[in-house]
Structures are given as C-alpha cells and as structure tokens.
Coordinates of C-alpha atoms (C1' of nucleotides) in Angstrom, one line a residue:
Chain A
M9 CA 0.0 0.1 0.0
A10 CA 2.9 2.4 0.8
Q11 CA 3.8 4.8 -1.9
S12 CA 7.5 3.3 -2.0
D13 CA 6.0 -0.1 -2.8
P14 CA 7.0 -1.5 -6.0
L15 CA 5.0 -0.7 -9.2
Y16 CA 3.6 -4.3 -9.6
Q17 CA 2.7 -4.6 -6.1
R18 CA 0.6 -1.4 -6.1
I19 CA -1.2 -2.6 -9.1
A20 CA -1.9 -5.8 -7.3
S21 CA -3.0 -4.1 -4.3
D22 CA -5.3 -1.8 -6.2
L23 CA -6.8 -4.9 -8.3
R24 CA -7.0 -6.8 -4.8
D25 CA -9.1 -3.8 -3.3
Q26 CA -11.7 -3.7 -6.5
I27 CA -12.1 -7.6 -5.8
R28 CA -12.6 -7.3 -1.8
T29 CA -15.1 -4.5 -2.2
G30 CA -16.9 -6.1 -4.9
A31 CA -16.1 -3.9 -7.5
I32 CA -15.2 -6.8 -9.6
K33 CA -17.1 -9.8 -8.5
A34 CA -16.5 -13.4 -8.3
G35 CA -16.7 -14.8 -11.7
D36 CA -16.3 -11.6 -13.6
R37 CA -13.4 -11.0 -16.1
L38 CA -10.7 -8.7 -15.3
P39 CA -9.5 -6.1 -17.7
T40 CA -7.0 -7.6 -20.6
E41 CA -3.2 -7.6 -19.9
V42 CA -2.8 -5.0 -22.8
E43 CA -5.6 -2.9 -21.1
L44 CA -4.1 -2.8 -18.0
R45 CA -1.0 -1.9 -19.5
E46 CA -2.6 1.1 -20.6
Q47 CA -4.5 1.8 -17.7
Y48 CA -1.3 1.9 -15.6
D49 CA 0.9 2.9 -18.1
V50 CA 3.6 0.2 -17.4
S51 CA 4.9 -2.8 -19.4
R52 CA 2.9 -5.8 -20.0
N53 CA 5.7 -7.6 -17.9
T54 CA 4.7 -5.6 -15.1
V55 CA 1.4 -6.4 -15.5
R56 CA 1.7 -9.8 -15.5
L57 CA 4.1 -9.6 -12.4
A58 CA 0.8 -7.9 -10.5
L59 CA -1.4 -10.8 -11.9
G60 CA 1.0 -13.4 -10.6
V61 CA 0.8 -12.2 -7.0
L62 CA -3.0 -12.3 -7.0
Q63 CA -2.9 -15.6 -8.7
N64 CA -0.3 -17.1 -6.1
E65 CA -2.8 -15.4 -3.6
G66 CA -5.7 -18.0 -5.0
M67 CA -7.8 -14.9 -6.1
I68 CA -7.9 -15.2 -9.5
S69 CA -7.3 -17.6 -12.2
S70 CA -6.3 -17.1 -16.1
T71 CA -6.6 -19.2 -18.8
Q72 CA -4.7 -18.9 -22.4
G73 CA -6.8 -17.2 -25.0
K74 CA -10.0 -16.7 -22.5
G75 CA -8.7 -14.2 -20.2
T76 CA -8.3 -13.6 -16.3
V77 CA -11.4 -14.3 -14.1
V78 CA -12.1 -13.7 -10.1
R79 CA -12.1 -17.1 -8.6
E80 CA -15.3 -18.4 -6.8
Q81 CA -15.0 -21.2 -4.0
V82 CA -17.6 -23.5 -3.1
M83 CA -16.5 -25.5 0.0
L84 CA -17.5 -28.9 1.0
T85 CA -17.7 -30.2 4.7
Y86 CA -15.8 -33.2 5.8
H87 CA -16.8 -34.5 9.3
A88 CA -13.9 -36.3 10.8
A89 CA -15.0 -37.1 14.4
W90 CA -15.8 -40.3 15.8
A91 CA -19.4 -39.7 17.0
E92 CA -20.5 -38.2 13.6
S93 CA -19.3 -41.1 11.5
R94 CA -19.3 -44.3 13.9
D95 CA -22.6 -45.6 12.6
R96 CA -21.3 -45.0 9.2
H97 CA -18.3 -46.9 9.5
A98 CA -20.6 -50.1 10.4
S99 CA -20.7 -50.2 6.6
D100 CA -17.9 -49.1 4.6
Q101 CA -15.6 -46.2 3.7
T102 CA -17.2 -45.7 0.6
D103 CA -20.5 -45.4 1.7
A104 CA -19.6 -42.9 4.4
F105 CA -18.2 -40.6 1.7
Y106 CA -21.4 -41.1 -0.3
A107 CA -23.6 -40.4 2.8
E108 CA -21.4 -37.0 3.6
M109 CA -22.1 -35.9 0.0
R110 CA -25.7 -37.0 -0.2
D111 CA -26.4 -34.8 2.7
Q112 CA -24.9 -31.9 0.9
G113 CA -27.0 -32.4 -1.9
R114 CA -23.7 -33.4 -4.1
K115 CA -23.1 -36.5 -6.2
G116 CA -20.0 -38.2 -5.1
E117 CA -17.8 -40.8 -7.1
Y118 CA -14.6 -42.8 -7.1
R119 CA -12.0 -43.0 -9.7
D120 CA -8.7 -44.6 -10.5
F121 CA -8.8 -47.5 -7.6
E122 CA -5.4 -48.8 -7.3
M123 CA -3.7 -51.4 -4.9
R124 CA 0.1 -51.2 -4.5
I125 CA 2.9 -52.8 -2.5
K126 CA 5.1 -49.9 -1.1
P127 CA 8.1 -49.8 1.1
A128 CA 7.5 -47.9 4.0
T129 CA 8.9 -44.4 4.6
P130 CA 10.1 -43.3 7.5
E131 CA 7.1 -41.5 8.4
L132 CA 5.1 -44.3 7.3
A133 CA 7.1 -46.7 9.5
A134 CA 7.0 -44.7 12.9
R135 CA 3.1 -44.2 12.6
L136 CA 2.5 -47.8 11.9
H137 CA 5.2 -49.3 14.2
V138 CA 6.8 -51.2 11.3
D139 CA 10.6 -51.1 10.4
E140 CA 11.6 -48.5 7.6
G141 CA 11.4 -50.5 4.2
D142 CA 8.8 -52.8 5.2
S143 CA 6.3 -53.9 2.9
L144 CA 3.1 -51.8 3.0
V145 CA -0.1 -52.3 1.0
S146 CA -1.3 -49.4 -0.4
R147 CA -5.0 -48.7 -1.4
A148 CA -5.7 -45.7 -3.2
I149 CA -8.5 -43.7 -4.5
S150 CA -9.6 -40.2 -6.2
R151 CA -12.6 -38.5 -5.0
F152 CA -14.8 -36.5 -7.3
V153 CA -17.7 -34.5 -6.6
D154 CA -20.0 -33.3 -9.4
G155 CA -17.6 -34.5 -11.6
Q156 CA -14.7 -32.4 -10.0
P157 CA -11.5 -33.6 -8.3
F158 CA -11.8 -33.1 -4.5
S159 CA -9.2 -35.3 -2.9
L160 CA -6.3 -38.3 -3.0
Q161 CA -6.7 -40.9 -0.6
D162 CA -4.3 -43.4 0.2
S163 CA -4.5 -46.1 2.9
Y164 CA -1.4 -48.1 4.1
Y165 CA -1.8 -51.5 5.8
P166 CA 0.7 -53.6 7.7
M167 CA 1.6 -56.6 5.4
D168 CA 0.7 -59.2 7.7
I169 CA -3.0 -57.7 8.5
S170 CA -3.5 -57.2 4.6
Q171 CA -2.8 -60.9 4.0
E172 CA -4.8 -62.0 7.2
C173 CA -8.0 -60.1 6.1
G174 CA -8.1 -60.2 2.2
L175 CA -6.8 -56.8 1.4
L176 CA -4.7 -57.7 -1.5
T177 CA -7.2 -57.5 -4.1
P178 CA -7.3 -55.0 -6.8
H179 CA -10.9 -53.9 -6.0
D180 CA -13.4 -53.0 -3.2
V181 CA -13.5 -55.2 -0.6
P182 CA -17.0 -56.2 -0.1
G183 CA -18.6 -54.9 3.1
G184 CA -15.6 -52.5 3.7
V185 CA -12.2 -52.9 4.8
I186 CA -13.3 -51.7 8.4
R187 CA -15.3 -54.4 8.6
A188 CA -13.0 -57.1 7.4
L189 CA -10.4 -55.8 9.8
A190 CA -12.6 -56.3 12.6
A191 CA -13.9 -59.9 11.5
K192 CA -10.4 -60.9 12.2
G193 CA -10.3 -59.1 15.5
H194 CA -8.7 -56.1 14.7
T195 CA -11.3 -53.8 16.1
E196 CA -10.6 -49.9 15.7
I197 CA -10.7 -48.2 19.1
G198 CA -9.5 -44.9 18.5
Y199 CA -7.4 -42.8 16.1
V200 CA -5.0 -39.8 15.9
D201 CA -5.5 -37.2 13.3
E202 CA -2.8 -35.1 11.8
L203 CA -3.6 -32.0 9.9
T204 CA -0.9 -29.9 8.1
T205 CA -0.8 -27.5 4.8
R206 CA 1.6 -27.1 2.2
M207 CA 1.6 -26.2 -1.7
P208 CA 0.8 -29.0 -4.0
R209 CA 3.5 -31.2 -5.7
P210 CA 3.0 -31.0 -9.5
D211 CA 1.4 -34.3 -9.9
E212 CA -1.1 -33.3 -7.2
A213 CA -2.0 -30.2 -8.7
R214 CA -2.6 -31.8 -11.9
K215 CA -4.6 -34.7 -10.4
L216 CA -6.7 -32.3 -8.5
G217 CA -7.1 -30.0 -11.2
L218 CA -5.6 -27.1 -8.9
S219 CA -5.2 -23.7 -10.0
Q220 CA -1.8 -21.8 -9.2
G221 CA -1.9 -20.4 -5.8
T222 CA -4.2 -23.1 -4.3
P223 CA -2.5 -25.1 -1.1
V224 CA -3.7 -28.7 -0.1
L225 CA -4.6 -29.7 3.2
V226 CA -2.9 -32.9 4.2
Y227 CA -4.8 -35.2 6.5
V228 CA -3.2 -38.1 8.3
R229 CA -5.4 -40.5 10.3
T230 CA -3.8 -43.5 12.0
T231 CA -6.1 -45.9 13.6
Y232 CA -5.5 -48.4 16.2
S233 CA -6.7 -51.6 17.8
D234 CA -5.9 -52.0 21.5
K235 CA -2.9 -53.9 20.5
R236 CA -1.1 -51.8 17.3
P237 CA -1.7 -49.1 14.8
L238 CA -4.1 -51.0 11.6
R239 CA -4.1 -48.5 9.4
L240 CA -2.8 -44.9 8.0
T241 CA -5.0 -43.2 6.0
L242 CA -3.3 -40.2 3.8
T243 CA -5.9 -37.8 2.4
I244 CA -4.8 -34.7 0.3
F245 CA -7.7 -32.3 0.0
A246 CA -8.1 -29.6 -2.7
G247 CA -7.5 -26.3 -0.4
D248 CA -9.9 -24.4 -2.0
R249 CA -12.9 -27.0 -1.8
N250 CA -12.9 -28.5 1.4
R251 CA -13.2 -28.0 5.0
V252 CA -12.5 -30.4 7.8
V253 CA -14.9 -30.3 11.1
Y254 CA -14.7 -31.9 14.3
E255 CA -17.6 -32.1 16.7
L256 CA -16.4 -32.8 20.0
G257 CA -17.8 -33.0 23.6
D258 CA -21.5 -33.5 24.6
L259 CA -23.4 -31.0 22.0
T260 CA -26.6 -33.0 22.5
A261 CA -27.7 -30.9 25.3
Y262 CA -27.3 -27.9 23.4
A263 CA -29.2 -29.2 20.3
E264 CA -32.2 -30.1 22.7
N265 CA -32.3 -26.6 23.8
G266 CA -32.9 -25.2 20.0
G267 CA -29.3 -24.8 18.8
A268 CA -28.7 -22.5 16.0
S269 CA -29.1 -23.0 12.4
Chain B
M15 CA 8.9 -33.3 -17.3
A16 CA 7.6 -34.3 -20.8
Q17 CA 9.9 -32.8 -23.5
S18 CA 7.3 -30.4 -24.3
D19 CA 7.0 -28.5 -21.5
P20 CA 8.1 -25.0 -21.4
L21 CA 12.0 -24.1 -20.5
Y22 CA 11.5 -23.0 -17.0
Q23 CA 9.2 -25.8 -16.1
R24 CA 11.9 -28.3 -17.4
I25 CA 14.4 -26.2 -15.2
A26 CA 12.1 -26.2 -12.3
S27 CA 11.6 -29.8 -12.4
D28 CA 15.4 -30.4 -12.4
L29 CA 16.1 -28.3 -9.7
R30 CA 13.1 -29.9 -7.8
D31 CA 14.7 -33.4 -8.2
Q32 CA 18.1 -32.0 -7.1
I33 CA 16.5 -31.1 -4.0
R34 CA 14.2 -34.1 -3.5
T35 CA 16.9 -36.6 -4.0
G36 CA 19.5 -34.6 -1.8
A37 CA 22.0 -33.3 -4.5
I38 CA 21.2 -29.9 -2.9
K39 CA 20.2 -30.2 0.8
A40 CA 18.1 -28.3 3.1
G41 CA 19.9 -25.0 4.1
D42 CA 22.1 -25.0 0.9
R43 CA 22.6 -22.3 -1.3
L44 CA 21.4 -22.6 -5.0
P45 CA 23.8 -21.7 -7.8
T46 CA 23.2 -17.8 -8.6
E47 CA 20.8 -16.7 -11.1
V48 CA 23.4 -15.9 -13.5
E49 CA 25.0 -19.2 -12.9
L50 CA 22.1 -21.0 -13.8
R51 CA 21.8 -19.0 -16.9
E52 CA 24.9 -20.1 -18.1
Q53 CA 23.9 -23.5 -17.1
Y54 CA 21.0 -23.7 -18.7
D55 CA 21.6 -21.2 -21.6
V56 CA 18.6 -19.3 -20.9
S57 CA 18.0 -15.9 -20.2
R58 CA 17.8 -14.7 -16.7
N59 CA 14.1 -14.1 -16.9
T60 CA 13.5 -17.7 -17.7
V61 CA 15.7 -18.6 -14.7
R62 CA 13.6 -16.3 -12.7
L63 CA 10.5 -17.9 -13.9
A64 CA 11.9 -21.2 -12.8
L65 CA 12.7 -20.1 -9.3
G66 CA 9.3 -18.4 -8.9
V67 CA 8.0 -22.0 -9.2
L68 CA 9.8 -23.6 -6.7
Q69 CA 9.4 -20.5 -4.6
N70 CA 5.5 -20.8 -5.0
E71 CA 5.7 -24.3 -4.0
G72 CA 7.3 -23.5 -0.7
M73 CA 10.8 -25.3 -1.7
I74 CA 13.3 -22.5 -1.7
S75 CA 13.3 -18.9 -0.3
S76 CA 15.5 -16.2 -1.7
T77 CA 16.9 -12.9 -0.2
Q78 CA 18.3 -10.0 -2.1
G79 CA 21.9 -9.8 -1.9
K80 CA 22.3 -13.0 -0.3
G81 CA 21.2 -15.7 -2.6
T82 CA 18.6 -18.3 -2.9
V83 CA 18.6 -21.3 -0.4
V84 CA 16.7 -24.7 0.1
R85 CA 14.1 -24.2 3.0
E86 CA 14.0 -26.5 6.1
Q87 CA 11.2 -26.9 8.2
V88 CA 10.5 -27.5 11.8
M89 CA 7.1 -28.8 12.5
L90 CA 5.5 -27.8 16.2
T91 CA 2.5 -29.7 17.0
Y92 CA -0.6 -28.3 18.3
H93 CA -3.2 -30.7 20.3
A94 CA -6.4 -29.8 19.8
A95 CA -8.7 -32.4 21.1
W96 CA -10.7 -32.2 24.4
A97 CA -9.3 -34.9 26.3
E98 CA -5.7 -33.6 25.8
S99 CA -6.4 -30.1 26.9
R100 CA -9.2 -30.9 29.2
D101 CA -7.0 -30.4 32.4
R102 CA -5.2 -27.6 31.2
H103 CA -8.2 -25.9 30.4
A104 CA -9.0 -25.7 34.1
S105 CA -6.1 -22.6 34.4
D106 CA -6.1 -20.6 31.1
Q107 CA -5.4 -20.6 27.5
T108 CA -2.2 -18.8 27.6
D109 CA -1.2 -21.8 30.2
A110 CA -2.2 -24.1 27.6
F111 CA 0.1 -22.8 24.9
Y112 CA 3.0 -22.4 27.5
A113 CA 2.5 -26.1 28.4
E114 CA 2.4 -27.5 24.8
M115 CA 5.6 -25.4 24.1
R116 CA 7.3 -26.6 27.1
D117 CA 6.7 -30.1 26.2
Q118 CA 8.1 -29.7 22.8
G119 CA 11.4 -28.1 24.5
R120 CA 10.3 -24.4 22.9
K121 CA 10.1 -20.9 24.5
G122 CA 6.6 -19.9 24.0
E123 CA 5.6 -16.4 24.3
Y124 CA 2.6 -13.8 23.8
R125 CA 2.7 -10.5 21.8
D126 CA 0.5 -7.5 20.7
F127 CA -2.5 -8.1 22.7
E128 CA -5.4 -6.5 21.7
M129 CA -9.2 -6.0 22.4
R130 CA -11.5 -4.5 20.1
I131 CA -15.0 -4.3 19.6
K132 CA -15.9 -5.1 16.1
P133 CA -19.2 -5.8 14.2
A134 CA -20.3 -9.2 13.6
T135 CA -19.7 -10.5 9.7
P136 CA -22.2 -12.9 8.3
E137 CA -20.2 -15.8 9.2
L138 CA -19.5 -15.0 12.5
A139 CA -22.9 -14.0 13.3
A140 CA -24.2 -17.3 12.1
R141 CA -21.7 -19.6 14.1
L142 CA -22.1 -17.3 17.3
H143 CA -26.2 -17.1 16.9
V144 CA -26.2 -13.3 17.1
D145 CA -27.6 -10.7 14.2
E146 CA -25.4 -9.6 11.5
G147 CA -23.6 -6.4 12.6
D148 CA -24.2 -6.8 16.4
S149 CA -21.2 -5.7 18.6
L150 CA -18.4 -8.6 19.4
V151 CA -15.7 -8.7 21.8
S152 CA -12.4 -9.5 20.0
R153 CA -9.4 -10.5 22.0
A154 CA -6.4 -11.1 19.7
I155 CA -3.0 -12.0 20.4
S156 CA 0.1 -13.3 18.5
R157 CA 1.8 -16.4 19.6
F158 CA 5.8 -16.6 19.2
V159 CA 7.8 -19.8 19.6
D160 CA 11.8 -19.1 20.1
G161 CA 11.0 -15.5 18.9
Q162 CA 9.5 -16.7 15.7
P163 CA 5.8 -15.7 15.0
F164 CA 3.7 -18.9 14.9
S165 CA 0.3 -17.8 14.9
L166 CA -2.4 -15.1 15.1
Q167 CA -5.5 -15.8 17.5
D168 CA -8.7 -14.1 17.7
S169 CA -11.7 -14.9 19.8
Y170 CA -14.8 -13.5 19.6
Y171 CA -17.4 -13.0 22.7
P172 CA -21.0 -11.9 22.6
M173 CA -21.3 -8.6 23.9
D174 CA -23.8 -9.6 26.6
I175 CA -21.3 -12.2 28.0
S176 CA -18.6 -10.1 27.7
Q177 CA -20.1 -7.6 30.1
E178 CA -21.3 -10.0 32.4
C179 CA -18.0 -11.9 32.8
G180 CA -15.2 -8.7 32.3
L181 CA -13.9 -9.5 29.2
L182 CA -13.8 -5.7 28.4
T183 CA -10.7 -5.3 29.7
P184 CA -7.5 -4.6 27.6
H185 CA -5.3 -7.4 29.1
D186 CA -5.4 -10.6 30.3
V187 CA -8.2 -12.0 32.3
P188 CA -6.8 -13.3 35.9
G189 CA -7.3 -17.1 35.9
G190 CA -8.6 -17.4 32.5
V191 CA -11.5 -16.6 30.2
I192 CA -12.7 -20.3 30.5
R193 CA -12.9 -19.8 34.2
A194 CA -14.3 -16.4 34.1
L195 CA -17.1 -17.6 31.7
A196 CA -17.8 -20.8 33.8
A197 CA -18.0 -18.4 37.3
K198 CA -21.2 -17.0 35.7
G199 CA -22.7 -20.4 34.6
H200 CA -21.4 -20.5 31.0
T201 CA -19.9 -23.8 31.3
E202 CA -18.3 -25.2 28.1
I203 CA -19.8 -28.7 27.1
G204 CA -18.5 -29.0 23.7
Y205 CA -17.2 -27.3 20.5
V206 CA -17.0 -27.6 16.6
D207 CA -13.8 -27.2 15.2
E208 CA -13.4 -26.3 11.3
L209 CA -9.9 -26.3 9.5
T210 CA -9.4 -25.1 6.0
T211 CA -6.4 -23.7 4.2
R212 CA -5.4 -20.7 1.9
M213 CA -2.9 -18.7 0.8
P214 CA -2.2 -15.7 3.6
R215 CA -3.4 -12.0 2.9
P216 CA -0.6 -9.5 2.7
D217 CA -0.9 -8.4 6.2
E218 CA -1.0 -12.0 7.6
A219 CA 2.3 -12.8 5.6
R220 CA 3.9 -9.8 7.0
K221 CA 2.6 -10.7 10.8
L222 CA 3.6 -14.4 10.5
G223 CA 6.8 -13.5 8.6
L224 CA 5.9 -16.2 5.7
S225 CA 7.9 -16.2 2.7
Q226 CA 6.7 -16.7 -0.5
G227 CA 4.7 -19.8 -1.3
T228 CA 3.8 -20.7 2.5
P229 CA -0.3 -21.5 2.8
V230 CA -1.9 -20.8 6.1
L231 CA -3.9 -23.2 8.2
V232 CA -7.1 -21.4 9.5
Y233 CA -8.6 -23.2 12.5
V234 CA -11.9 -21.9 13.8
R235 CA -13.5 -23.2 17.1
T236 CA -16.8 -22.7 18.2
T237 CA -17.4 -23.6 21.8
Y238 CA -21.0 -24.1 23.2
S239 CA -22.5 -24.1 26.7
D240 CA -25.7 -26.3 27.0
K241 CA -27.6 -23.1 25.8
R242 CA -25.7 -21.1 23.2
P243 CA -22.4 -20.4 21.6
L244 CA -19.9 -18.9 23.9
R245 CA -17.0 -18.0 22.0
L246 CA -15.4 -18.5 18.5
T247 CA -11.8 -18.9 18.3
L248 CA -10.3 -18.0 15.1
T249 CA -6.4 -18.9 14.8
I250 CA -4.4 -18.3 11.5
F251 CA -1.4 -20.9 11.5
A252 CA 1.8 -20.6 9.6
G253 CA 1.1 -23.7 7.4
D254 CA 5.0 -24.6 7.3
R255 CA 5.4 -24.7 11.1
N256 CA 2.4 -26.2 12.2
R257 CA 0.7 -29.3 12.8
V258 CA -2.9 -30.1 14.5
V259 CA -3.3 -32.9 16.0
Y260 CA -6.4 -34.9 17.4
E261 CA -6.5 -37.8 19.4
L262 CA -9.6 -39.3 19.8
G263 CA -11.1 -42.6 21.0
D264 CA -10.2 -45.0 23.9
L265 CA -6.7 -45.1 22.9
T266 CA -5.8 -46.0 26.9
A267 CA -5.9 -49.7 25.9
Y268 CA -3.4 -49.2 23.4
A269 CA -0.9 -47.5 25.5
E270 CA -1.0 -49.9 28.1
N271 CA -0.2 -52.5 25.7
G272 CA 3.1 -50.7 25.0
G273 CA 2.2 -48.4 22.4
A274 CA 4.7 -47.1 19.7
S275 CA 7.3 -44.4 20.0
Chain C
dT18 C1' -28.3 -26.3 -41.9
dG19 C1' -24.0 -28.0 -40.7
dG20 C1' -18.9 -28.1 -40.7
dC21 C1' -14.8 -26.2 -41.6
dA22 C1' -10.9 -22.9 -42.3
dC23 C1' -9.4 -18.4 -40.8
dC24 C1' -8.8 -14.6 -38.1
dA25 C1' -8.9 -11.5 -34.1
dT26 C1' -8.3 -11.8 -29.2
dT27 C1' -5.6 -12.9 -25.3
dT28 C1' -2.7 -15.2 -22.3
dG29 C1' 1.8 -18.2 -22.1
dT30 C1' 6.9 -18.0 -23.3
dT31 C1' 11.1 -16.2 -24.0
dG32 C1' 14.8 -13.3 -25.3
dG33 C1' 17.5 -9.0 -24.5
dG34 C1' 18.9 -4.7 -21.4
dA35 C1' 19.4 -1.5 -17.4
dC36 C1' 19.4 -0.1 -13.1
dA37 C1' 18.2 -0.5 -8.0
dA38 C1' 18.7 -2.6 -3.5
dC39 C1' 20.9 -5.5 -0.2
dT40 C1' 24.8 -8.1 1.5
dT41 C1' 29.5 -9.6 2.2
dC42 C1' 34.0 -8.6 2.7
dG43 C1' 38.2 -6.5 2.3
dA44 C1' 41.1 -2.6 2.1
dG45 C1' 42.0 1.8 4.3
dA46 C1' 41.9 5.5 7.5
dG47 C1' 41.7 6.5 12.4
Chain D
dC28 C1' 43.0 -3.0 16.3
dT29 C1' 38.5 -1.0 15.2
dC30 C1' 35.6 1.2 12.2
dT31 C1' 34.1 3.1 8.0
dC32 C1' 33.5 3.1 3.2
dG33 C1' 33.3 1.1 -1.1
dA34 C1' 33.9 -2.6 -4.5
dA35 C1' 32.1 -7.0 -6.1
dG36 C1' 28.2 -10.1 -6.0
dT37 C1' 23.6 -11.3 -6.0
dT38 C1' 18.6 -10.5 -6.0
dG39 C1' 14.6 -7.2 -7.1
dT40 C1' 12.1 -4.1 -10.7
dC41 C1' 11.3 -2.5 -14.7
dC42 C1' 11.0 -2.0 -19.5
dC43 C1' 11.1 -3.7 -24.9
dA44 C1' 10.1 -6.8 -28.5
dA45 C1' 8.7 -11.0 -30.6
dC46 C1' 6.6 -15.3 -31.3
dA47 C1' 3.7 -19.7 -29.8
dA48 C1' -0.8 -21.5 -28.2
dA49 C1' -5.4 -21.3 -26.8
dT50 C1' -10.1 -19.7 -27.6
dG51 C1' -14.1 -17.7 -29.5
dG52 C1' -16.2 -16.2 -33.4
dT53 C1' -17.2 -15.0 -38.2
dG54 C1' -18.0 -16.1 -42.4
dC55 C1' -17.6 -19.4 -46.4
dC56 C1' -18.6 -23.7 -48.6
dA57 C1' -21.1 -28.0 -49.1

DNA sequence: TGGCACCATTTGTTGGGACAACTTCGAGAG
DNA sequence: CTCTCGAAGTTGTCCCAACAAATGGTGCCA
C-alpha cells in the first residue's frame, strides 16, 4: 500500500481492493493485460507480475486465450470426528463418503482405484510401528464431487494384516475394509488425526485440477486397535474446496435447547 | 517432465529433483541466477520464472543480496482434542499454550494483545448465533515460539457475555477467560472445529513472517454451553511450521499394551 | 443447415537490457 | 585493532520486443 512499494505490488493491491470491495465480482473477467498495461501505463511484463501475485494468493485464475477471472469458491465439509461417522463406519468407507455428499446435496464418486505394495518411508514406518522399508499395502482412490476432483486418498496397511484380512485385492473389499479387519479381531478403538498444509506437488496439482495459488490440506489418520496401529490414511484435500470439521464434547444438550441454524 | 514442457518448467523440475534426491540439501545455497543462466543457456528472465515456481511451492526462499537457499522446516504440534487439553483448560488459554511448547522443548510467548469491539460479519454472526452487525468483543494475540511468529489468534465473544464476565479489559483476564465464563454459569460442554487452508493475505504474511509460497492453516473453534455458543476462536497458523493433532477414541488400552514411539 | 477454415483476441513463453537495493567482505583510515 | 567505506556479487524491479498457443467467433462452402 505504501507509496514506495514496487509498481507491480501497487497494481496488485489496487486490483485486490477492487475484488474485495466487490467492484469486480467473483466470476467476472478482469481487464485484459493490454488494457491494464494502458490503464496503469506500465509494461505488460509488470502487469503480469501483478497478476501473478494475485494468482498466487488464489484470488484470480487465467486461461490462455480466454482471459483472467476472479475465482469463486464452493466449500464442501468433511466431518472427521468419531461420533459423527461411527454409525456410518458400520458399513464402508465408500458409503461414508457417499452419505456425506448426499447430505450436502452433491453427487460423489470414486475413480482410479489402485492397489499397490510399497516400502515404508520413515514417516509411515514410525506411525504404523513397522521397520523402515517393510512392505505395506497401499489402497488409493481419487474422490470426485459433481465431476470435479476433491481429494486423493491413500490408505496403508501392514502386510501381515493385509494378508490375513484379504486386502490384497485390486478392487473394493465387499462390506468395507473396516468390517474385514474387525472380523479377524482387529477392531478400531481410536485414532490420531494430523492436519497440515502445504503447496501441492506438480502431480497433485494436476490430479486435483488445482489452479496456481491453491494449497492442499494434508490429513493423516492413524487408527489403532488395542494392540497396534492398524491403518494409516493419507488424504490430500484440494484446499479451496474442502473443510474438515470436528464436533466434540456433548453437544446433545445444546441441540435439545434449540441450537442455531 | 515431458519434452514439450516450457523451458522454465523443465528447469524447475530439474532443480526440484536435485532437492528431492538430496543433491542440494536443506539450507544449502542454490547456484546464482547468473550461474543457472549459463548452465542452462537461457535468459535470466527464464531462470527467475523457474525459481518462482519452486518458491511458490515453498521449496526455496531467496533474499536480495544473499542468494537462494533450500528451505528447511521444523514442525510444531498443536493438540486440539478435548481430552488432551481438558486438564489444562482448568487454568488458562495462555497456560495451555505454554505447556504445549514446554512439552516440545520450546519457549512460547505472547505479543501484541489487543481487545477491540467489532461488528459481526455474516460468518461470525451465523456461528455465534447473533445478528449480523451486532457488536462482538475481540481479544487477539500473536503467538511466538523461540522468537519466531507461529500463529495469530482472535477470539470473539457475544457482547452480553463479555459484559457479564468482565472481558472488556485490555489485558489478560486473571485465571483465564474459560474460568471467568464458567463462574457466571457459562460452562463449555463441547465445541466444533473447522479446518481449512488458503494463501495468506498480505498483512497475515507480514505478521507471520511467511515467505512466498507458504499457505496458512485456518482453524475456527466454536465452543458451546448447553444453551448457546459462547466463543469463537479464529487461529491463523503459519502452514510451514504447524501441525494440528486430534487424538480421539479410547487409546488408553493401546498405550497400556506398550504403544509405539 | 452443418461443418470447416480462418482470423482476431488473449494469455503463455522467451529473449534482451538496464538500473536499484541489499549483503558480504576486504582495504584503508583512524 | 576497530571502524568505515566502497567494490563486488546477488537478487529485485522494470522496460521492450517477438512469437507460440489457446479460445471464440465470423463467414464461407457444401
């Protein structure tokens, strides 16, 4: 904002303000680079620097040949807490996701299921309590909502459990993995969720269709039986379209008293 | 990676691989722009585009006059679940943060405490169950660890509760806000946490000392009594230095059987 | 009417050059 | 020996120019 800021920063601030105040609304096209060049009397290079700033902030998105538009966001909610999903877990992971989406009036689907055997990285090994380099079974899927990619999920299981419970199949486990594990005595009694954020790697950006300036929400759930870690699920959420929610404590009392919207 | 990729993308991929494989380690300096220019036989403009890509991925960080280095990350953990922090809540928000940091061998501190009265935005209004534009009391702080900024926290309270419980003071509430609320019958019985991610706004990037390509983790906790929402806490975490963790379910049985590291 | 070729528009890529601003470090002054 | 100043090195800002690539529409032709 200061007078001494670089030119391209001032132009970026100016456009940012116009978007924030609603002078340019979500979905609207921005002036073309040539128009901005004339408007601010700078080189096209400088205009592109300014647009790059806003692009990295996730505010705008440009397409070759079409132009530059203000991005609009639709947030989907992922309920992560135990109480919420306990009854759904009775059936299947797949069903849980479908149910969530149906509740929000969307159409969820899966694509690109893949079963692979991978060596444990140091991080995976530490969390699953196996040795580094040990074989793990990876069962990965991509989640789509209304035809748009929303998250990439990769679940890792120790090899001995996988063999015991029939997870080495290149397709869905009938009845769901959780049920298959429980049938052999591996009952989940709790989990640890870790949430971080970072910028996507190129392949993640491609698979999730992320435009420049969109971070991902990294969500790692390690579930335990009373004896050992059973499973590690790594989910990469497209940061501009997802929200993870935990509802904890005894909120039933509040709900009974006529809670808010 | 494809042969037909733009030059700057190929250079970025090349450098990314060198970093990933450890040919250039965290903390190391990259070749200077002029050296890269000669090495790849491109214009300095193109080199800067390539470095910009990696910068936006949060992999490198450059300083005028010094050079460009590979970033290294230290993660701090924030335990968010009820069970973990219940006993600490008995005292104070401040103490809870100190305790977390002490557990991880760090020195936590607060700066820039600020009490203000703000009108409720649509989002705040919906969550706190008040009307849009109603006055809310905002109590904000910045959290530092080892002298480095880690998160910005802003707690909002409905005006009537604030007056009743003496939150309109421009300094810490003795014994902690939670205790002050409970003393007047506003006992917290549960909460809803919402986690999202996005790129920081310019002022957030400045306050948190974020370098280019670092997203923030947005953490909203709404706490409830049995009758109404009591408080909304909005925390902006520096994405490259923070991890939010939830431990849920009955993991005591696992711990007793000699859990992992 | 349907489809194809072409053109204008717009963003993407790449090269060139110049100067500004900041850091480091060594030489020289005190 | 210490302090200061300035030169060298490095990234930041800004301009200019040209062509590539994608999009959308126009109009011709079958």
